Short mmCIF file of C-alpha atoms in Angstrom, two decimals:
data_model
loop_
_atom_site.label_atom_id
_atom_site.label_comp_id
_atom_site.label_asym_id
_atom_site.label_seq_id
_atom_site.Cartn_x
_atom_site.Cartn_y
_atom_site.Cartn_z
CA MET A 1 0.00 0.00 0.00
CA ASP A 2 1.36 3.40 -1.02
CA THR A 3 1.44 5.80 1.94
CA SER A 4 2.70 8.84 -0.04
CA ALA A 5 0.74 12.01 0.50
CA LEU A 6 -1.48 12.89 -2.44
CA TYR A 7 -2.21 16.45 -3.52
CA LYS A 8 -4.74 18.05 -5.81
CA LEU A 9 -3.06 20.55 -8.11
CA CYS A 10 -5.27 23.11 -9.80
CA PHE A 11 -4.16 25.85 -12.17
CA TYR A 12 -5.56 28.24 -14.76
CA VAL A 13 -4.02 28.61 -18.20
CA PRO A 14 -4.98 30.47 -21.39
CA VAL A 15 -6.48 28.33 -24.14
CA THR A 16 -3.37 28.83 -26.29
CA HIS A 17 -1.13 27.01 -23.78
CA VAL A 18 -3.37 24.31 -22.28
CA GLU A 19 -1.76 21.27 -23.88
CA GLN A 20 1.79 22.57 -23.46
CA VAL A 21 1.38 23.18 -19.72
CA LYS A 22 -0.51 19.94 -19.09
CA GLN A 23 2.21 17.95 -20.87
CA ALA A 24 4.93 19.59 -18.76
CA VAL A 25 3.07 18.79 -15.53
CA PHE A 26 2.42 15.19 -16.59
CA GLU A 27 6.06 14.66 -17.62
CA ALA A 28 7.10 15.87 -14.16
CA GLY A 29 5.03 13.12 -12.50
CA ALA A 30 1.57 14.57 -11.90
CA GLY A 31 -1.64 13.02 -13.18
CA HIS A 32 -1.17 9.38 -12.09
CA MET A 33 -4.19 7.51 -10.74
CA GLY A 34 -3.73 3.77 -10.31
CA ASP A 35 -2.90 2.24 -13.70
CA TYR A 36 -3.59 5.50 -15.57
CA ASP A 37 -1.56 8.59 -16.33
CA CYS A 38 -2.21 12.01 -17.88
CA CYS A 39 -5.37 12.21 -15.72
CA CYS A 40 -7.02 15.59 -15.24
CA PHE A 41 -10.28 17.45 -15.41
CA GLN A 42 -10.47 20.67 -17.37
CA SER A 43 -13.20 23.24 -17.59
CA ALA A 44 -13.42 26.37 -19.72
CA GLY A 45 -14.04 29.81 -18.30
CA GLN A 46 -12.84 33.37 -18.24
CA GLY A 47 -9.98 34.77 -16.22
CA GLN A 48 -9.64 38.44 -15.37
CA PHE A 49 -6.67 40.52 -14.27
CA ARG A 50 -5.20 44.01 -14.48
CA PRO A 51 -1.44 44.30 -14.94
CA LEU A 52 -0.01 46.89 -12.55
CA GLN A 53 3.03 49.15 -12.78
CA GLY A 54 6.19 47.05 -13.01
CA SER A 55 4.48 44.04 -14.57
CA ASN A 56 5.43 42.47 -17.88
CA PRO A 57 2.14 40.87 -18.96
CA PHE A 58 1.94 38.07 -21.51
CA LEU A 59 -1.48 39.46 -22.47
CA GLY A 60 -2.98 42.91 -22.06
CA SER A 61 -1.42 46.16 -21.01
CA GLN A 62 -0.72 47.91 -17.73
CA ASP A 63 -3.63 49.52 -15.90
CA LYS A 64 -6.24 47.93 -18.20
CA VAL A 65 -8.49 45.06 -17.09
CA GLU A 66 -8.04 42.05 -19.36
CA VAL A 67 -10.52 39.16 -19.72
CA VAL A 68 -9.09 35.96 -21.19
CA GLU A 69 -10.51 32.59 -22.23
CA GLU A 70 -8.80 30.09 -19.92
CA TYR A 71 -9.06 26.53 -18.74
CA CYS A 72 -9.04 25.39 -15.14
CA ILE A 73 -6.98 22.20 -14.96
CA GLU A 74 -7.32 19.88 -11.95
CA THR A 75 -5.04 16.89 -11.45
CA VAL A 76 -3.44 14.88 -8.67
CA CYS A 77 0.19 14.59 -7.71
CA MET A 78 2.05 12.41 -5.24
CA GLU A 79 4.21 14.32 -2.78
CA GLN A 80 7.53 13.10 -4.22
CA TYR A 81 6.68 14.69 -7.62
CA LEU A 82 5.11 17.87 -6.31
CA GLN A 83 8.12 20.20 -6.46
CA ALA A 84 9.02 19.03 -9.98
CA ALA A 85 5.40 19.35 -11.18
CA VAL A 86 4.98 22.90 -9.84
CA SER A 87 8.37 23.93 -11.26
CA ALA A 88 7.46 22.47 -14.67
CA LEU A 89 4.10 24.24 -14.54
CA ARG A 90 5.75 27.60 -13.86
CA LEU A 91 8.33 27.09 -16.65
CA ALA A 92 5.72 26.10 -19.26
CA HIS A 93 3.09 28.68 -18.27
CA PRO A 94 3.12 31.98 -20.18
CA TYR A 95 2.01 34.19 -17.27
CA GLU A 96 4.41 35.90 -14.86
CA GLU A 97 2.15 34.95 -11.95
CA PRO A 98 0.12 31.83 -12.77
CA ALA A 99 -2.77 31.11 -10.41
CA ILE A 100 -2.02 27.78 -8.70
CA ASP A 101 -4.04 26.05 -5.97
CA LEU A 102 -2.78 23.07 -4.00
CA TRP A 103 -4.66 20.87 -1.51
CA ARG A 104 -3.40 17.92 0.45
CA LEU A 105 -5.92 15.09 0.06
CA GLU A 106 -7.05 12.69 2.74
CA PRO A 107 -7.38 8.97 1.96
CA LEU A 108 -10.89 7.81 1.19
CA PRO A 109 -12.41 5.72 3.99
CA GLY A 110 -12.93 2.00 3.61
#
């Protein structure tokens, strides 16, 4: 029985970079569930941000609110691959400050 801690990794990425970022995260070890790999759930939506003074935005311009078509990607990652997966995500992602959520998961009962 594997006793490694499992995490849920969630991030938002513009439509133009979805596959590139997912592939980087999967290659770093995220997305494994039993005898499957490259596992994730993705949902489309809109992200919003306003680049401030000193920023170097991938999209948009300073002091103007930008609305972008993005995907929310949710996957799982075992603790031993977590640092590599987050590093790969940041390297592959086009934004200076990608939105990343991380939750430690509890084992399911029974």
